[in-house]
Coordinates of C-alpha atoms in Angstrom, one line a residue:
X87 CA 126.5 87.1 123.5
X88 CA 123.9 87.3 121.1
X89 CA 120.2 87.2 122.0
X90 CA 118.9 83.5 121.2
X91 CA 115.3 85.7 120.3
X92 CA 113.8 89.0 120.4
X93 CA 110.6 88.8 122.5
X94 CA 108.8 92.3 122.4
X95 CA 105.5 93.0 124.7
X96 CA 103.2 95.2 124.1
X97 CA 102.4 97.7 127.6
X98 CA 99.8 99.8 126.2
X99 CA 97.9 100.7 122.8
X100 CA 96.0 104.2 122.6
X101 CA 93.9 105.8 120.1
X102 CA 95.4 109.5 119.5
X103 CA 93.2 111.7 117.7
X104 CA 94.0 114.8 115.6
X105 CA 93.9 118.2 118.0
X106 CA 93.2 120.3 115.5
X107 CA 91.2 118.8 112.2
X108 CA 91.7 121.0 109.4
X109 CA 88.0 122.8 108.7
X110 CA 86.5 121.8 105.1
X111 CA 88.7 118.5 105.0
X112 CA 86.7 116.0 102.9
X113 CA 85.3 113.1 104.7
X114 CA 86.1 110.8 102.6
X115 CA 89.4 110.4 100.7
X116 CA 89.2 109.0 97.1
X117 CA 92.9 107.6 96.4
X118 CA 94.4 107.7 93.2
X119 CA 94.7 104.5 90.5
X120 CA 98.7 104.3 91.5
X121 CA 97.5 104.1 95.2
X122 CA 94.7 100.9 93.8
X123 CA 97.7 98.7 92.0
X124 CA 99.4 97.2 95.2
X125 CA 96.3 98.2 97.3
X126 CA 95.7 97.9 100.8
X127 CA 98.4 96.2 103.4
X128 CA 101.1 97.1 106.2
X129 CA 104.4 98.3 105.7
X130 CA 106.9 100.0 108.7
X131 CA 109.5 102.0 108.5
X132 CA 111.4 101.5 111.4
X133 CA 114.3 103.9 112.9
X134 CA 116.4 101.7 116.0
X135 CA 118.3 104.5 118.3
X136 CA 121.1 103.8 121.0
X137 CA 120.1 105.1 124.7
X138 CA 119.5 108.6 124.7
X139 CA 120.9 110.7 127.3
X140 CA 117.5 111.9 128.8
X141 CA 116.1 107.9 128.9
X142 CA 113.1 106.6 127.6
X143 CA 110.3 108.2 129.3
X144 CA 111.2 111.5 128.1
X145 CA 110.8 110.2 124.8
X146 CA 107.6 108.5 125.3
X147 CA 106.5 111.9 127.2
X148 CA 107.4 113.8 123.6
X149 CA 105.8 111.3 121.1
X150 CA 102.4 111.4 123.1
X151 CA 102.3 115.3 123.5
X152 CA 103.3 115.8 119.2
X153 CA 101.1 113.0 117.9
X154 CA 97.6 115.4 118.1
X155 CA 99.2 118.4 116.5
X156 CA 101.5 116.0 114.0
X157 CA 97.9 114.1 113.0
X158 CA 96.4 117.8 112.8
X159 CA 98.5 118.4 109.6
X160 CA 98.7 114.4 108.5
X161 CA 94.8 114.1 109.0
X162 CA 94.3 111.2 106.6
X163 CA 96.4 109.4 109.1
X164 CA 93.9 109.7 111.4
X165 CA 91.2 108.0 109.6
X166 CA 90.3 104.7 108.4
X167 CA 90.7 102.7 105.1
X168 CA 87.1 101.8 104.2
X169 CA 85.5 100.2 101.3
X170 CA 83.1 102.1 98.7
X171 CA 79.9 100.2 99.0
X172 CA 78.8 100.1 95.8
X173 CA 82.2 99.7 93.7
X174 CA 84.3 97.9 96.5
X175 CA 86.9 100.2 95.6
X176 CA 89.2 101.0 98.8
X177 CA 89.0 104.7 100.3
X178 CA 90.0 106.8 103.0
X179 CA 87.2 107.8 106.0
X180 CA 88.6 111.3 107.3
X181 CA 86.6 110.4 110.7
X182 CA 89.6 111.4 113.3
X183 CA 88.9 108.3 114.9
X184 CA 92.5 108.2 115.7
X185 CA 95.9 107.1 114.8
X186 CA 97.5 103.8 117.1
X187 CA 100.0 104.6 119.7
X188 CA 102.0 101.3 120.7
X189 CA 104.2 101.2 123.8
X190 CA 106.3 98.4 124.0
X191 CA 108.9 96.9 125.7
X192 CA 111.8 94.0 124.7
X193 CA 112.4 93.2 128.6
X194 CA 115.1 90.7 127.1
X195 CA 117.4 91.9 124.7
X196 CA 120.1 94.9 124.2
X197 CA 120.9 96.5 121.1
X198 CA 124.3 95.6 121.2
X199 CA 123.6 91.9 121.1
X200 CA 120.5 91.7 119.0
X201 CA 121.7 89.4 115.5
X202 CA 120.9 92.7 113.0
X203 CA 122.9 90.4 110.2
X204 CA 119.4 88.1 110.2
X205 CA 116.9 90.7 109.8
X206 CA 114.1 88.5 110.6
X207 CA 115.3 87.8 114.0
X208 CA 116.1 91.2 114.8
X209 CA 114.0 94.0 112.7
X210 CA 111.3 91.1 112.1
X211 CA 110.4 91.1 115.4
X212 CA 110.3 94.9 116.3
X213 CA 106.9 95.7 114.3
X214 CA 103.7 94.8 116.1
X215 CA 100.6 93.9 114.1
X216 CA 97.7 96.4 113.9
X217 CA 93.7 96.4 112.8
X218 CA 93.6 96.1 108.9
X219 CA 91.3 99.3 108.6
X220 CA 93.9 102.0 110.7
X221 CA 96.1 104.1 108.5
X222 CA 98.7 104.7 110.9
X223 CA 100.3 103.1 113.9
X224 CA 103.3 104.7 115.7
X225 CA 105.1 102.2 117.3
X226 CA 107.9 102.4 120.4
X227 CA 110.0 99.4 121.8
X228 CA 112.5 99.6 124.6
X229 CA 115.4 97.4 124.9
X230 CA 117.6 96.4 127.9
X231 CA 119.9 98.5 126.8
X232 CA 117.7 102.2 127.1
X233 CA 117.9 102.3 123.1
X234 CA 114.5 102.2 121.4
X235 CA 112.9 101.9 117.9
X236 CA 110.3 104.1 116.6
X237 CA 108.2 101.8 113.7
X238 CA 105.9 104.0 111.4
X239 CA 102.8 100.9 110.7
X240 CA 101.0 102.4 107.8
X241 CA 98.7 101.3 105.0
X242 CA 100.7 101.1 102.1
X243 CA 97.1 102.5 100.3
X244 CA 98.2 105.5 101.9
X245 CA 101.9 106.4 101.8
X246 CA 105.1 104.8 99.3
X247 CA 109.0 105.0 100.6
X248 CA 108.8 108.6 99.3
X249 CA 105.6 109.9 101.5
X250 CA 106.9 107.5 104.4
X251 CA 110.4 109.3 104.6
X252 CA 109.0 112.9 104.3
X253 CA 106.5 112.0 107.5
X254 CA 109.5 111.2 109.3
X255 CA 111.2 114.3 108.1
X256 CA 108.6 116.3 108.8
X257 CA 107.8 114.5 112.5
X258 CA 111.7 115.0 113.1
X259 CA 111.0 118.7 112.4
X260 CA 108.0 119.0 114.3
X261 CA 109.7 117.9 117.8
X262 CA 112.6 119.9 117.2
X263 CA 111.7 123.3 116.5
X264 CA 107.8 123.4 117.3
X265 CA 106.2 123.2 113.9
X266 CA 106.4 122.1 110.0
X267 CA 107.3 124.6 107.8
X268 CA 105.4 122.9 104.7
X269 CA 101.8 121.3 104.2
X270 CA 101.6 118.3 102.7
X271 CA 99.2 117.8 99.6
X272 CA 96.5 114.9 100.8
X273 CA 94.4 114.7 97.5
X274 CA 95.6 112.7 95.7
X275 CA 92.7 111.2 92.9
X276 CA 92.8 114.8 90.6
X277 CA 96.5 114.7 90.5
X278 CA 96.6 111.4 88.8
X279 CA 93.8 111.0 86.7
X280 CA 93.9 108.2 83.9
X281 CA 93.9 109.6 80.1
X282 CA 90.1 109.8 78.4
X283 CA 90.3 107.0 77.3
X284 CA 92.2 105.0 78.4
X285 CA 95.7 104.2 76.4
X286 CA 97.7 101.3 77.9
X287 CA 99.5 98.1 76.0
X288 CA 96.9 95.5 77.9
X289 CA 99.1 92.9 76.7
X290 CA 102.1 93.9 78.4
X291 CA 100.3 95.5 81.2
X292 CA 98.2 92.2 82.0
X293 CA 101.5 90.4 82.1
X294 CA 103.5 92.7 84.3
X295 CA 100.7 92.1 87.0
X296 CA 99.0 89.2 88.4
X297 CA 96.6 89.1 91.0
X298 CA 97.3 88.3 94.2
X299 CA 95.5 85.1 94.7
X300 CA 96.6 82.1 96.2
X301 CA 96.1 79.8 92.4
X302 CA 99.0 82.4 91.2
X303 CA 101.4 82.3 93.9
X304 CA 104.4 79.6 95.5
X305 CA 103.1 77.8 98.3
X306 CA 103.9 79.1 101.5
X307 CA 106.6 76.3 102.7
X308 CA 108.4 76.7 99.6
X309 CA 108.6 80.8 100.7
X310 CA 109.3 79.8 103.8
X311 CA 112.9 78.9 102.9
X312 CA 113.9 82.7 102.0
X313 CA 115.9 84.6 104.2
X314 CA 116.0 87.6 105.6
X315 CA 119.1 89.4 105.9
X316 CA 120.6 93.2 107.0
X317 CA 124.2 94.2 104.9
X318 CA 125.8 97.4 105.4
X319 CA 128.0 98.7 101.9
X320 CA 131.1 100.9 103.2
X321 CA 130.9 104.5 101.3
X322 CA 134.0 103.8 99.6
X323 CA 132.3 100.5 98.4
X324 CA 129.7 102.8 96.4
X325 CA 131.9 105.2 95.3
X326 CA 134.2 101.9 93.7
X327 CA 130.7 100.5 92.5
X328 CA 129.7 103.9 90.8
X329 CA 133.1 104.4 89.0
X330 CA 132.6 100.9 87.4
X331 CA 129.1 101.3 86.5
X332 CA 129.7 104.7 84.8
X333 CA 131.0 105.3 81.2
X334 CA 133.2 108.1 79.3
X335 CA 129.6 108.8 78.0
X336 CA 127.2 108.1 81.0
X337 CA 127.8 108.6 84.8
X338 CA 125.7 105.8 86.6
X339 CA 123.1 107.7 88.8
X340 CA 122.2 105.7 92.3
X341 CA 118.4 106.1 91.4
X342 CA 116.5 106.9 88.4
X343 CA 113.7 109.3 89.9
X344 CA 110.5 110.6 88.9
X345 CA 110.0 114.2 88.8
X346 CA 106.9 114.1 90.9
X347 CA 105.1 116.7 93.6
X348 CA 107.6 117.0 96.8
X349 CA 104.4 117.6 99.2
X350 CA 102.8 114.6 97.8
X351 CA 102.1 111.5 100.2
X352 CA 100.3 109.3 97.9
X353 CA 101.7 105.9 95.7
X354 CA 104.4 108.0 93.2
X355 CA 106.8 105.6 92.3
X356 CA 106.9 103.6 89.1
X357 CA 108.0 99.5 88.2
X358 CA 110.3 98.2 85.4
X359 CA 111.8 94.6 85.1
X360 CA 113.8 93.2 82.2
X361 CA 114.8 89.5 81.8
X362 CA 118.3 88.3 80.6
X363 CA 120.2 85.1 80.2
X364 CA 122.1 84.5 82.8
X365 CA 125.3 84.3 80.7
X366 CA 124.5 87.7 79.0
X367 CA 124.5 89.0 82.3
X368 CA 127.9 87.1 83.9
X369 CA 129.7 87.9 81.0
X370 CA 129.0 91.8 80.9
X371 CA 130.3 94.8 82.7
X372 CA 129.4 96.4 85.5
X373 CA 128.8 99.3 83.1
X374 CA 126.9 97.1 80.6
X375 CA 124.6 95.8 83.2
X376 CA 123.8 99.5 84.3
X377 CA 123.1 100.3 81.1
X378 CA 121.0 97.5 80.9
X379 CA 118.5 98.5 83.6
X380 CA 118.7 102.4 82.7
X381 CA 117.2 100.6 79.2
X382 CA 114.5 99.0 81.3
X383 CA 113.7 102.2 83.1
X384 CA 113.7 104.5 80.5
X385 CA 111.0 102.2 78.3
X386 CA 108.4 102.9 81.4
X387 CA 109.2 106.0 82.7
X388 CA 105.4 107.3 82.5
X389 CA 103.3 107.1 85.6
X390 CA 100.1 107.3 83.0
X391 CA 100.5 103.8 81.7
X392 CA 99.6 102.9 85.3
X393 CA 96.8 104.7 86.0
X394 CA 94.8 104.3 82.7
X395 CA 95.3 100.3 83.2
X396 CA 94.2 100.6 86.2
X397 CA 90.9 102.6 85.4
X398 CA 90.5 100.0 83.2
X399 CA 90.7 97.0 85.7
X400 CA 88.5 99.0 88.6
X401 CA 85.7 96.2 88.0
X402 CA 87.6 93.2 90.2
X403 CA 87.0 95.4 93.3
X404 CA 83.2 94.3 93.2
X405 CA 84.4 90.7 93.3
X406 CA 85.2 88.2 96.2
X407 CA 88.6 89.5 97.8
X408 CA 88.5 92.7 96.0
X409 CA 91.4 94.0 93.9
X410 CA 94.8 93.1 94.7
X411 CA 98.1 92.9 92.3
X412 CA 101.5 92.1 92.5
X413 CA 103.8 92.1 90.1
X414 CA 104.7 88.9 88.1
X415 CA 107.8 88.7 88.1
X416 CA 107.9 89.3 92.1
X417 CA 105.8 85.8 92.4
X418 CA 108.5 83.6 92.7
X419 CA 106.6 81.6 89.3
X420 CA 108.8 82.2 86.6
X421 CA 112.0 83.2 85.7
X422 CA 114.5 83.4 89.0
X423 CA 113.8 87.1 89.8
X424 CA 115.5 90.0 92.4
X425 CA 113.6 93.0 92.8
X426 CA 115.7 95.8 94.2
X427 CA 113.7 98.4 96.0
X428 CA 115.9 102.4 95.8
X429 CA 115.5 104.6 99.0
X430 CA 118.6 106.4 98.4
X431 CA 117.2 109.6 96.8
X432 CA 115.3 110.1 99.9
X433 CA 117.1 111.8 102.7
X434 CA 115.7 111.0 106.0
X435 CA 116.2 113.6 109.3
X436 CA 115.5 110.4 111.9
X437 CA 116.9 112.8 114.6
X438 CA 113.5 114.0 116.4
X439 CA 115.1 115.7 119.6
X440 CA 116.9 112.2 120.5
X441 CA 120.1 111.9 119.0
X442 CA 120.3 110.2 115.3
X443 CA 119.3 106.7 114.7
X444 CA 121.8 104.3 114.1
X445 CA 119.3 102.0 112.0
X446 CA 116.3 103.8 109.5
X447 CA 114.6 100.8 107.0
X448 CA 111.8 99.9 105.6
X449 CA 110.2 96.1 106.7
X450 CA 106.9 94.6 105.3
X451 CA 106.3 90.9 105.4
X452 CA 105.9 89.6 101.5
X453 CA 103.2 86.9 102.1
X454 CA 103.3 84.0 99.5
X455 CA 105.7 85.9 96.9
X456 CA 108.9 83.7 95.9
X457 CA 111.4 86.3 94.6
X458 CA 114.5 87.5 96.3
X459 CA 114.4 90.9 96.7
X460 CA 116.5 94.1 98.4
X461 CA 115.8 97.5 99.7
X462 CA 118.6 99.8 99.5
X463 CA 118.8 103.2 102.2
X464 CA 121.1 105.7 103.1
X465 CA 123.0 105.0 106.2
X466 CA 121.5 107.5 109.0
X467 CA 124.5 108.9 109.8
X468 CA 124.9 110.4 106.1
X469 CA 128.8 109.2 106.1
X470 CA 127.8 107.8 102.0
X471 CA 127.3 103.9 103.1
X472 CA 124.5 102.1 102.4
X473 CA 122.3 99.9 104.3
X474 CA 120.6 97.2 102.7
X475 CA 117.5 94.8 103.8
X476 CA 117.5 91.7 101.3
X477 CA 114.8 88.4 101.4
X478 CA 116.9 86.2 99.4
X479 CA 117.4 82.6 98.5
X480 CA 119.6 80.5 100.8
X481 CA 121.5 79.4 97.8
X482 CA 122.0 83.2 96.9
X483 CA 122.8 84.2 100.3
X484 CA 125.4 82.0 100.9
X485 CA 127.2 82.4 97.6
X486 CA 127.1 86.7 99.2
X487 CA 128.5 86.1 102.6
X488 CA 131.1 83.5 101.4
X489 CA 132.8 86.1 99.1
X490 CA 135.6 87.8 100.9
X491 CA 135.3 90.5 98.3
X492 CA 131.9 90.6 98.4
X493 CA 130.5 94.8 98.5
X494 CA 127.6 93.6 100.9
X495 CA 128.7 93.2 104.6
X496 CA 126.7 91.4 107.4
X497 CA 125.4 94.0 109.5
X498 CA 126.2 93.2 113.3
X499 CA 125.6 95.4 115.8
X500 CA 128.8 96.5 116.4
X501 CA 129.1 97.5 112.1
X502 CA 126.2 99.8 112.7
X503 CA 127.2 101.4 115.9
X504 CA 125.4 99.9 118.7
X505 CA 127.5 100.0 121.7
X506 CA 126.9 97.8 125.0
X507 CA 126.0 101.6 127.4
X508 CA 122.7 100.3 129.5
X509 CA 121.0 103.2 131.5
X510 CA 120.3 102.4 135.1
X511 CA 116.8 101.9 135.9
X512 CA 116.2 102.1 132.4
X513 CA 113.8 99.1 131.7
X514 CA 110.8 99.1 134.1
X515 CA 108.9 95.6 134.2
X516 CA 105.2 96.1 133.5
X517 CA 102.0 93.5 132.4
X518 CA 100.5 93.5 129.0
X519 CA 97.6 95.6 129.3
X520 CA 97.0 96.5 125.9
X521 CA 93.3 96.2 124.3
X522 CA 92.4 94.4 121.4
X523 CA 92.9 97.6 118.5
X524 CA 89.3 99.2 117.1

């Protein structure tokens, strides 16, 4: 029977500091102009695991004793964002006040009959809220069942989906054989500094972003009527989409990818859109539609467009409600839009000591923007299938899950794995305790 609601309280919060800060780190952080365009907000990445073997409190036991050294080599993560004074701009204080540790429990529900097909109602409910100014917050839940989800809250200022997925590589490493075998490369403003001067197309530029101010955006009971939904696409599914995509003259990639700094954490990853008629669109090929977007990409494929319009812009931070963007076509204003988020380029190692997770995706709530949009990941078992988290219209979403050919396949719990095994004595009642976060 499937769980009428997911109900998760919180047992305990705790600030864990670095155990080690590096000597000679900065103490403030200046982040780059491709870490100022979407700014400052929360976004997860969140891992769901069946029962382990060894239950729960040996894995609560392990994340607590790894956090300090983990922290000690992510330092940032430790800190605070705070705002420059005198230009408003958003930074990072290097104060080792601490990174959030969340204990959690879901007292209610087991894996096996949580409804992961409506991803609001399942991996909606999983992240809990932090403070604004914390730039990490690691998150555990326990279900009935003795399976448990590890959330990675961060400040998107911070860390993309590329620096989110090598933290979790390199946490996964960390637990399993004692240390990280790579340092990752924290600053972040002299790697991307804008052109002198600046050289941008303003017109284009102005009109690919918008702020992010209530006058531009839907109202909020109009995006209220997206839903959120979890499909699974079988590896033979890809391979079938690939083939149709490709031509005798270009094989279709699954990601167009920058060729950018492997160590980096920082904002890396670059925006395109293209708008079509929707008959151009119907009455093309796969293969013409791939070419299509590869077009799209190719005409932006330059991180420096972004950060010398940016430099440009830096003034708005000094007004009321600072500098935030979004990107136009993401509103919801316009032309009918999908933006399609690509994760499968990076390869994830979710396995920290516990067994592999069943479930690895990223989840941020989208506020006031109207669009439909998808993120596409790698399935954690590496078997070739995708995973795919979508916010779409109902309209659109029925027209999906009504196709009995469609590629995209509700993800239940029993598609992704989750079986009905319960631990004994494997979920302890306890009292929220937790204190209101620094």
């Amino acid at each position: 029977m499937p769980a009428d609601r997911l109900d998760v309280v919180v047992a305990s919060r705790t600030l864990v500091p670095a155990s080690h800060p590096p000597p000679g780190f900065p103490a403030v952080l200046q982040v780059s102009n491709l870490d100022l365009i979407f700014g400052s907000f929360h976004v997860y990445f969140i891992a769901v695991y069946p029962a382990p073997t060894t239950g729960f409190p040996a894995v609560a036991a392990a994340v607590r004793a790894a956090l300090p050294a983990f922290l000690s080599t992510f330092f940032p993560f430790a800190g605070r964002v705070v705002t420059d004074a005198s230009t408003g701009v958003p930074e990072i204080a290097c104060t080792n006040a601490g990174a959030e540790l969340v204990l959690a429990d879901a007292f209610a529900a087991a894996l096996a009959e949580l409804p992961f097909a409506d991803a609001a109602r399942s991996l909606g409910a999983i992240p809990v809220p932090f403070a604004h100014d914390l730039a990490l917050s690691l998150q555990l839940v326990r279900f009935a069942c003795g399976g448990f989800a590890l959330s990675w809250g961060c400040n998107h200022l911070l860390v993309d989906g590329h620096g989110a997925t090598a933290m979790c590589n390199a946490w996964a490493e960390l637990l399993r054989t004692g240390g990280i075998s790579w340092e990752p490369h924290h600053e972040r403003a002299s790697l991307f500094r804008p052109r002198s001067p600046p050289r941008f197309d303003a017109l284009l530029l102005d009109a690919e972003f918008t702020r992010y101010e209530p006058g531009e955006l839907p109202n909020a009971l109009l995006t209220a009527t997206l839903v959120r939904r979890n499909y699974v696409v079988s590896a033979a599914d890809v391979a079938r989409l690939r083939a149709a995509a490709s031509t005798p003259t270009r094989r279709a990639t699954r990601i167009e990818a920058l060729d950018t700094l492997s160590r980096y954490l920082g904002n890396v990853v670059t925006y395109a859109s293209r708008e079509a008629e929707v008959e151009a669109v119907s009455s093309a090929t796969l293969a013409e539609v791939a070419a299509m977007a590869g077009a799209a990409i190719a005409e932006v494929f330059r991180s420096e467009r972004f950060e010398d319009w940016m430099e440009a812009r830096k003034g708005v931070f000094r007004e009321e409600g600072g500098g935030k963007w979004t990107e136009t076509v993401g509103t919801g204003t316009g032309s009918p839009a999908l933006l399609l988020s690509a994760f499968v380029s990076f390869r994830v190692e979710g396995d920290f000591g516990f067994g592999r997770p069943r479930l690895m995706v990223p989840w941020l709530r989208p506020g006031r923007n109207g669009s439909a949009a998808m993120v596409v990941t790698r399935s954690p078992g590496e078997d070739g299938a995708w995973v795919v988290t979508a916010r779409l219209w109902p309209r659109l979403a029925d027209a999906v899950e009504a196709d009995p050919e469609a590629v995209l396949k509700p993800a239940t719990a029993a598609r992704l794995g989750f079986g009905a095994r319960v631990l004994p004595g494997s979920v302890v009642q306890q009292q929220d305790t937790s204190p209101t976060p620094a």
